[in-house]
Amino acid sequence: MTTFKGSCLCGAIQFEIEGDPKWIAHCHCSDCRRATGAAVSTYVGVEREHVKFLTGTPSIYVSSKGVRRSYCADCGSPIAYQGERWPSEIHFFVGLFERAADLVPQGQVYETERLPWLHIVAEEPGKKSG
Ligand SMILES: [Zn+2]
Ligand SMILES: [Zn+2]
């Protein structure tokens, strides 16, 4: 079984996911932008039951009703998004993963909020490269 390992910048939080993620997508919304400080947030959607935290427990910030954003309290790395709309899922930031290059986005959401100077071409499903 494939596993993908990830960690925050300082290594206090380490986790792994079993199997392939459900989906991978860019989010252009302004909330994610502020939460991360980055121009776009790329999420890896995983069923919670496939996630194992090996060390550390992320801290939680409730950014809006039903939305829990987790981060490392030591180094500040954003870890994941959990929303009531997707109760069985955790949405990890792609940059945390050792093999982020293998986690190819298939789509993007909130494109109307995309920064106009940012141009991203998400790969079509099924056209996964590599
Ligand atoms: Zn950390
Ligand atoms: Zn967003």
Short mmCIF file of N, CA and C and ligand atoms in Angstrom, two decimals:
data_model
loop_
_atom_site.label_atom_id
_atom_site.label_comp_id
_atom_site.label_asym_id
_atom_site.label_seq_id
_atom_site.Cartn_x
_atom_site.Cartn_y
_atom_site.Cartn_z
N MET A 1 0.85 -1.20 0.00
CA MET A 1 0.00 0.00 0.00
C MET A 1 0.88 1.25 0.00
N THR A 2 0.52 2.20 -0.82
CA THR A 2 1.26 3.47 -0.88
C THR A 2 1.05 4.24 0.42
N THR A 3 2.10 4.82 0.93
CA THR A 3 1.90 5.79 2.01
C THR A 3 2.62 7.08 1.65
N PHE A 4 2.00 8.18 2.06
CA PHE A 4 2.61 9.49 1.85
C PHE A 4 2.89 10.06 3.23
N LYS A 5 4.16 10.43 3.46
CA LYS A 5 4.54 11.01 4.75
C LYS A 5 4.66 12.51 4.64
N GLY A 6 4.29 13.19 5.73
CA GLY A 6 4.41 14.63 5.73
C GLY A 6 4.83 15.14 7.09
N SER A 7 5.32 16.38 7.11
CA SER A 7 5.66 16.99 8.40
C SER A 7 5.65 18.50 8.27
N CYS A 8 5.58 19.16 9.43
CA CYS A 8 5.70 20.62 9.45
C CYS A 8 7.17 21.01 9.31
N LEU A 9 7.43 22.29 9.28
CA LEU A 9 8.80 22.76 9.06
C LEU A 9 9.76 22.30 10.15
N CYS A 10 9.34 22.33 11.41
CA CYS A 10 10.25 21.97 12.51
C CYS A 10 10.26 20.48 12.80
N GLY A 11 9.29 19.74 12.26
CA GLY A 11 9.26 18.29 12.47
C GLY A 11 8.51 17.86 13.71
N ALA A 12 7.98 18.81 14.50
CA ALA A 12 7.24 18.43 15.70
C ALA A 12 5.97 17.65 15.35
N ILE A 13 5.41 17.93 14.18
CA ILE A 13 4.22 17.22 13.73
C ILE A 13 4.57 16.39 12.50
N GLN A 14 4.36 15.09 12.64
CA GLN A 14 4.62 14.18 11.52
C GLN A 14 3.42 13.26 11.36
N PHE A 15 3.08 13.01 10.13
CA PHE A 15 1.90 12.17 9.86
C PHE A 15 2.13 11.38 8.60
N GLU A 16 1.26 10.41 8.39
CA GLU A 16 1.27 9.72 7.11
C GLU A 16 -0.14 9.38 6.71
N ILE A 17 -0.33 9.30 5.40
CA ILE A 17 -1.63 8.88 4.89
C ILE A 17 -1.44 7.57 4.14
N GLU A 18 -2.44 6.71 4.29
CA GLU A 18 -2.41 5.41 3.65
C GLU A 18 -3.17 5.48 2.35
N GLY A 19 -2.54 4.99 1.30
CA GLY A 19 -3.22 4.93 0.01
C GLY A 19 -3.19 6.27 -0.71
N ASP A 20 -3.79 6.29 -1.88
CA ASP A 20 -3.83 7.52 -2.66
C ASP A 20 -4.88 8.47 -2.08
N PRO A 21 -4.61 9.78 -2.15
CA PRO A 21 -5.61 10.74 -1.68
C PRO A 21 -6.88 10.67 -2.52
N LYS A 22 -7.98 11.21 -1.97
CA LYS A 22 -9.25 11.25 -2.72
C LYS A 22 -9.18 12.23 -3.87
N TRP A 23 -8.55 13.38 -3.60
CA TRP A 23 -8.48 14.42 -4.62
C TRP A 23 -7.36 15.39 -4.23
N ILE A 24 -6.90 16.18 -5.19
CA ILE A 24 -5.88 17.21 -4.95
C ILE A 24 -6.29 18.43 -5.76
N ALA A 25 -6.37 19.59 -5.10
CA ALA A 25 -6.86 20.77 -5.81
C ALA A 25 -6.30 22.06 -5.22
N HIS A 26 -6.21 23.06 -6.08
CA HIS A 26 -5.82 24.40 -5.66
C HIS A 26 -7.04 25.17 -5.16
N CYS A 27 -6.86 25.93 -4.08
CA CYS A 27 -7.93 26.83 -3.64
C CYS A 27 -7.42 28.27 -3.72
N HIS A 28 -8.21 29.11 -4.39
CA HIS A 28 -7.83 30.51 -4.58
C HIS A 28 -8.56 31.45 -3.64
N CYS A 29 -9.29 30.94 -2.65
CA CYS A 29 -10.12 31.84 -1.84
C CYS A 29 -9.26 32.72 -0.93
N SER A 30 -9.82 33.87 -0.57
CA SER A 30 -9.03 34.83 0.19
C SER A 30 -8.82 34.37 1.64
N ASP A 31 -9.70 33.52 2.17
CA ASP A 31 -9.50 32.99 3.52
C ASP A 31 -8.25 32.10 3.56
N CYS A 32 -8.13 31.22 2.61
CA CYS A 32 -6.95 30.34 2.56
C CYS A 32 -5.69 31.17 2.35
N ARG A 33 -5.83 32.22 1.54
CA ARG A 33 -4.68 33.08 1.26
C ARG A 33 -4.17 33.71 2.55
N ARG A 34 -5.10 34.22 3.37
CA ARG A 34 -4.68 34.84 4.63
C ARG A 34 -4.16 33.80 5.61
N ALA A 35 -4.81 32.64 5.62
CA ALA A 35 -4.42 31.60 6.58
C ALA A 35 -2.99 31.10 6.33
N THR A 36 -2.57 31.15 5.07
CA THR A 36 -1.24 30.61 4.74
C THR A 36 -0.23 31.69 4.38
N GLY A 37 -0.72 32.85 3.95
CA GLY A 37 0.18 33.88 3.45
C GLY A 37 0.63 33.62 2.03
N ALA A 38 0.18 32.54 1.44
CA ALA A 38 0.61 32.17 0.09
C ALA A 38 -0.45 32.55 -0.94
N ALA A 39 -0.02 32.71 -2.18
CA ALA A 39 -0.91 33.17 -3.25
C ALA A 39 -1.99 32.14 -3.57
N VAL A 40 -1.69 30.88 -3.34
CA VAL A 40 -2.67 29.82 -3.59
C VAL A 40 -2.40 28.70 -2.60
N SER A 41 -3.46 27.99 -2.22
CA SER A 41 -3.31 26.86 -1.31
C SER A 41 -3.66 25.59 -2.06
N THR A 42 -2.77 24.64 -2.02
CA THR A 42 -3.02 23.39 -2.72
C THR A 42 -3.28 22.30 -1.69
N TYR A 43 -4.47 21.71 -1.78
CA TYR A 43 -4.93 20.76 -0.77
C TYR A 43 -4.93 19.33 -1.28
N VAL A 44 -4.64 18.44 -0.34
CA VAL A 44 -4.68 17.01 -0.60
C VAL A 44 -5.80 16.45 0.27
N GLY A 45 -6.90 16.06 -0.33
CA GLY A 45 -8.07 15.58 0.41
C GLY A 45 -7.95 14.10 0.72
N VAL A 46 -8.08 13.78 2.02
CA VAL A 46 -7.86 12.41 2.48
C VAL A 46 -8.99 12.04 3.46
N GLU A 47 -9.43 10.78 3.44
CA GLU A 47 -10.35 10.30 4.47
C GLU A 47 -9.61 10.27 5.81
N ARG A 48 -10.28 10.77 6.84
CA ARG A 48 -9.64 10.82 8.17
C ARG A 48 -9.14 9.46 8.63
N GLU A 49 -9.89 8.43 8.28
CA GLU A 49 -9.50 7.09 8.75
C GLU A 49 -8.20 6.61 8.10
N HIS A 50 -7.74 7.31 7.06
CA HIS A 50 -6.49 6.92 6.42
C HIS A 50 -5.30 7.75 6.91
N VAL A 51 -5.56 8.60 7.92
CA VAL A 51 -4.52 9.50 8.42
C VAL A 51 -4.01 9.02 9.77
N LYS A 52 -2.71 9.01 9.92
CA LYS A 52 -2.12 8.65 11.21
C LYS A 52 -1.13 9.75 11.60
N PHE A 53 -1.34 10.36 12.76
CA PHE A 53 -0.36 11.33 13.26
C PHE A 53 0.70 10.56 14.04
N LEU A 54 1.95 10.64 13.60
CA LEU A 54 3.03 9.85 14.20
C LEU A 54 3.61 10.57 15.41
N THR A 55 3.81 11.87 15.29
CA THR A 55 4.25 12.67 16.44
C THR A 55 3.53 14.01 16.42
N GLY A 56 3.26 14.53 17.59
CA GLY A 56 2.69 15.87 17.71
C GLY A 56 1.19 15.91 17.44
N THR A 57 0.58 16.97 17.94
CA THR A 57 -0.85 17.21 17.72
C THR A 57 -1.00 18.63 17.22
N PRO A 58 -1.59 18.82 16.05
CA PRO A 58 -1.75 20.19 15.54
C PRO A 58 -2.66 21.03 16.43
N SER A 59 -2.38 22.32 16.51
CA SER A 59 -3.27 23.26 17.18
C SER A 59 -4.37 23.64 16.20
N ILE A 60 -5.50 24.08 16.75
CA ILE A 60 -6.67 24.36 15.90
C ILE A 60 -7.06 25.84 16.01
N TYR A 61 -7.32 26.44 14.87
CA TYR A 61 -7.91 27.78 14.82
C TYR A 61 -9.23 27.67 14.06
N VAL A 62 -10.33 28.10 14.71
CA VAL A 62 -11.63 28.07 14.04
C VAL A 62 -11.76 29.37 13.25
N SER A 63 -11.60 29.29 11.93
CA SER A 63 -11.51 30.51 11.11
C SER A 63 -12.88 31.01 10.69
N SER A 64 -13.86 30.15 10.62
CA SER A 64 -15.25 30.55 10.42
C SER A 64 -16.10 29.39 10.88
N LYS A 65 -17.43 29.59 10.92
CA LYS A 65 -18.29 28.56 11.49
C LYS A 65 -18.08 27.23 10.78
N GLY A 66 -17.75 26.22 11.56
CA GLY A 66 -17.60 24.88 10.98
C GLY A 66 -16.28 24.64 10.29
N VAL A 67 -15.36 25.59 10.35
CA VAL A 67 -14.07 25.44 9.67
C VAL A 67 -12.94 25.46 10.69
N ARG A 68 -12.19 24.37 10.75
CA ARG A 68 -11.07 24.25 11.66
C ARG A 68 -9.78 24.18 10.86
N ARG A 69 -8.91 25.15 11.09
CA ARG A 69 -7.61 25.15 10.41
C ARG A 69 -6.55 24.77 11.44
N SER A 70 -5.74 23.79 11.11
CA SER A 70 -4.74 23.33 12.07
C SER A 70 -3.35 23.77 11.65
N TYR A 71 -2.49 23.92 12.64
CA TYR A 71 -1.15 24.42 12.40
C TYR A 71 -0.23 23.90 13.49
N CYS A 72 1.08 23.99 13.26
CA CYS A 72 2.04 23.61 14.28
C CYS A 72 2.26 24.78 15.22
N ALA A 73 2.05 24.56 16.51
CA ALA A 73 2.20 25.65 17.48
C ALA A 73 3.66 26.03 17.65
N ASP A 74 4.59 25.16 17.28
CA ASP A 74 6.02 25.47 17.44
C ASP A 74 6.57 26.29 16.27
N CYS A 75 6.31 25.88 15.05
CA CYS A 75 6.92 26.57 13.91
C CYS A 75 5.92 27.36 13.08
N GLY A 76 4.62 27.17 13.32
CA GLY A 76 3.62 27.95 12.61
C GLY A 76 3.19 27.40 11.27
N SER A 77 3.75 26.28 10.84
CA SER A 77 3.34 25.74 9.54
C SER A 77 1.85 25.43 9.53
N PRO A 78 1.14 25.88 8.50
CA PRO A 78 -0.25 25.43 8.33
C PRO A 78 -0.23 23.93 8.04
N ILE A 79 -1.16 23.19 8.64
CA ILE A 79 -1.18 21.73 8.46
C ILE A 79 -2.36 21.29 7.60
N ALA A 80 -3.57 21.68 8.01
CA ALA A 80 -4.73 21.13 7.32
C ALA A 80 -5.97 22.00 7.53
N TYR A 81 -6.96 21.70 6.72
CA TYR A 81 -8.28 22.33 6.78
C TYR A 81 -9.28 21.21 7.04
N GLN A 82 -10.20 21.45 8.00
CA GLN A 82 -11.28 20.50 8.22
C GLN A 82 -12.58 21.28 8.26
N GLY A 83 -13.51 20.92 7.40
CA GLY A 83 -14.77 21.64 7.33
C GLY A 83 -15.96 20.72 7.57
N GLU A 84 -17.00 21.29 8.20
CA GLU A 84 -18.23 20.53 8.44
C GLU A 84 -18.83 19.99 7.14
N ARG A 85 -18.55 20.66 6.04
CA ARG A 85 -19.10 20.22 4.76
C ARG A 85 -18.51 18.89 4.31
N TRP A 86 -17.31 18.58 4.82
CA TRP A 86 -16.64 17.33 4.47
C TRP A 86 -16.25 16.60 5.76
N PRO A 87 -17.26 16.13 6.51
CA PRO A 87 -16.98 15.63 7.86
C PRO A 87 -16.01 14.45 7.92
N SER A 88 -15.91 13.69 6.85
CA SER A 88 -15.04 12.50 6.91
C SER A 88 -13.63 12.78 6.41
N GLU A 89 -13.37 14.04 5.98
CA GLU A 89 -12.10 14.31 5.31
C GLU A 89 -11.19 15.27 6.09
N ILE A 90 -9.89 15.16 5.81
CA ILE A 90 -8.92 16.17 6.21
C ILE A 90 -8.24 16.65 4.93
N HIS A 91 -8.09 17.96 4.82
CA HIS A 91 -7.47 18.53 3.63
C HIS A 91 -6.09 19.07 4.01
N PHE A 92 -5.06 18.31 3.70
CA PHE A 92 -3.69 18.70 4.05
C PHE A 92 -3.10 19.63 2.99
N PHE A 93 -2.17 20.46 3.41
CA PHE A 93 -1.44 21.29 2.44
C PHE A 93 -0.37 20.45 1.75
N VAL A 94 -0.33 20.55 0.44
CA VAL A 94 0.53 19.66 -0.35
C VAL A 94 2.01 19.83 0.00
N GLY A 95 2.38 21.06 0.38
CA GLY A 95 3.79 21.35 0.64
C GLY A 95 4.38 20.63 1.83
N LEU A 96 3.54 20.00 2.65
CA LEU A 96 4.04 19.27 3.82
C LEU A 96 4.60 17.91 3.48
N PHE A 97 4.23 17.41 2.29
CA PHE A 97 4.55 16.03 1.96
C PHE A 97 5.96 15.87 1.39
N GLU A 98 6.62 14.77 1.80
CA GLU A 98 7.95 14.44 1.27
C GLU A 98 7.90 14.29 -0.24
N ARG A 99 6.84 13.62 -0.72
CA ARG A 99 6.73 13.37 -2.16
C ARG A 99 5.67 14.27 -2.79
N ALA A 100 5.76 15.56 -2.49
CA ALA A 100 4.76 16.50 -3.01
C ALA A 100 4.74 16.49 -4.54
N ALA A 101 5.87 16.19 -5.16
CA ALA A 101 5.92 16.18 -6.62
C ALA A 101 5.01 15.11 -7.22
N ASP A 102 4.74 14.06 -6.43
CA ASP A 102 3.87 12.98 -6.92
C ASP A 102 2.40 13.28 -6.71
N LEU A 103 2.10 14.33 -5.96
CA LEU A 103 0.70 14.66 -5.65
C LEU A 103 0.25 15.75 -6.62
N VAL A 104 -0.30 15.31 -7.73
CA VAL A 104 -0.58 16.22 -8.84
C VAL A 104 -2.02 16.75 -8.74
N PRO A 105 -2.19 18.07 -8.68
CA PRO A 105 -3.54 18.63 -8.60
C PRO A 105 -4.35 18.34 -9.86
N GLN A 106 -5.65 18.09 -9.65
CA GLN A 106 -6.54 17.81 -10.79
C GLN A 106 -7.55 18.92 -11.00
N GLY A 107 -7.56 19.91 -10.13
CA GLY A 107 -8.56 20.95 -10.30
C GLY A 107 -8.29 22.15 -9.43
N GLN A 108 -9.16 23.14 -9.53
CA GLN A 108 -9.03 24.32 -8.70
C GLN A 108 -10.41 24.85 -8.35
N VAL A 109 -10.49 25.48 -7.17
CA VAL A 109 -11.78 26.03 -6.72
C VAL A 109 -11.60 27.51 -6.37
N TYR A 110 -12.74 28.22 -6.29
CA TYR A 110 -12.77 29.67 -6.05
C TYR A 110 -11.90 30.42 -7.06
N GLU A 111 -12.01 30.02 -8.31
CA GLU A 111 -11.20 30.67 -9.35
C GLU A 111 -11.53 32.14 -9.49
N THR A 112 -12.76 32.55 -9.09
CA THR A 112 -13.12 33.96 -9.21
C THR A 112 -12.30 34.82 -8.25
N GLU A 113 -11.71 34.19 -7.21
CA GLU A 113 -10.90 34.96 -6.26
C GLU A 113 -9.40 34.83 -6.54
N ARG A 114 -9.07 34.18 -7.63
CA ARG A 114 -7.65 33.98 -8.00
C ARG A 114 -6.96 35.33 -8.21
N LEU A 115 -5.75 35.45 -7.72
CA LEU A 115 -4.97 36.65 -7.99
C LEU A 115 -4.71 36.71 -9.49
N PRO A 116 -4.99 37.86 -10.11
CA PRO A 116 -4.94 37.90 -11.58
C PRO A 116 -3.56 37.60 -12.16
N TRP A 117 -2.50 37.82 -11.37
CA TRP A 117 -1.16 37.56 -11.91
C TRP A 117 -0.72 36.12 -11.73
N LEU A 118 -1.58 35.31 -11.09
CA LEU A 118 -1.20 33.92 -10.85
C LEU A 118 -1.84 33.03 -11.92
N HIS A 119 -1.01 32.33 -12.66
CA HIS A 119 -1.52 31.46 -13.72
C HIS A 119 -1.15 30.02 -13.42
N ILE A 120 -2.18 29.22 -13.21
CA ILE A 120 -1.97 27.82 -12.87
C ILE A 120 -2.79 26.98 -13.82
N VAL A 121 -2.16 25.96 -14.34
CA VAL A 121 -2.92 25.01 -15.15
C VAL A 121 -2.99 23.72 -14.37
N ALA A 122 -4.18 23.38 -13.89
CA ALA A 122 -4.35 22.12 -13.18
C ALA A 122 -4.45 21.01 -14.21
N GLU A 123 -3.86 19.86 -13.89
CA GLU A 123 -3.89 18.75 -14.84
C GLU A 123 -5.28 18.14 -14.87
N GLU A 124 -5.67 17.69 -16.02
CA GLU A 124 -6.95 17.02 -16.16
C GLU A 124 -6.89 15.66 -15.45
N PRO A 125 -8.01 15.24 -14.85
CA PRO A 125 -8.03 13.89 -14.26
C PRO A 125 -7.68 12.85 -15.33
N GLY A 126 -6.88 11.90 -14.94
CA GLY A 126 -6.54 10.85 -15.90
C GLY A 126 -5.30 11.16 -16.72
N LYS A 127 -4.90 12.44 -16.70
CA LYS A 127 -3.70 12.81 -17.45
C LYS A 127 -2.50 12.97 -16.52
N LYS A 128 -2.61 12.36 -15.35
CA LYS A 128 -1.56 12.44 -14.33
C LYS A 128 -0.19 12.13 -14.93
N SER A 129 0.74 13.04 -14.79
CA SER A 129 2.06 12.82 -15.37
C SER A 129 2.96 12.12 -14.37
N GLY A 130 4.04 11.58 -14.87
CA GLY A 130 5.04 10.99 -13.97
C GLY A 130 4.84 9.56 -13.74
ZN ZN B 1 6.45 22.55 13.46
ZN ZN B 2 -9.83 28.30 0.29
#
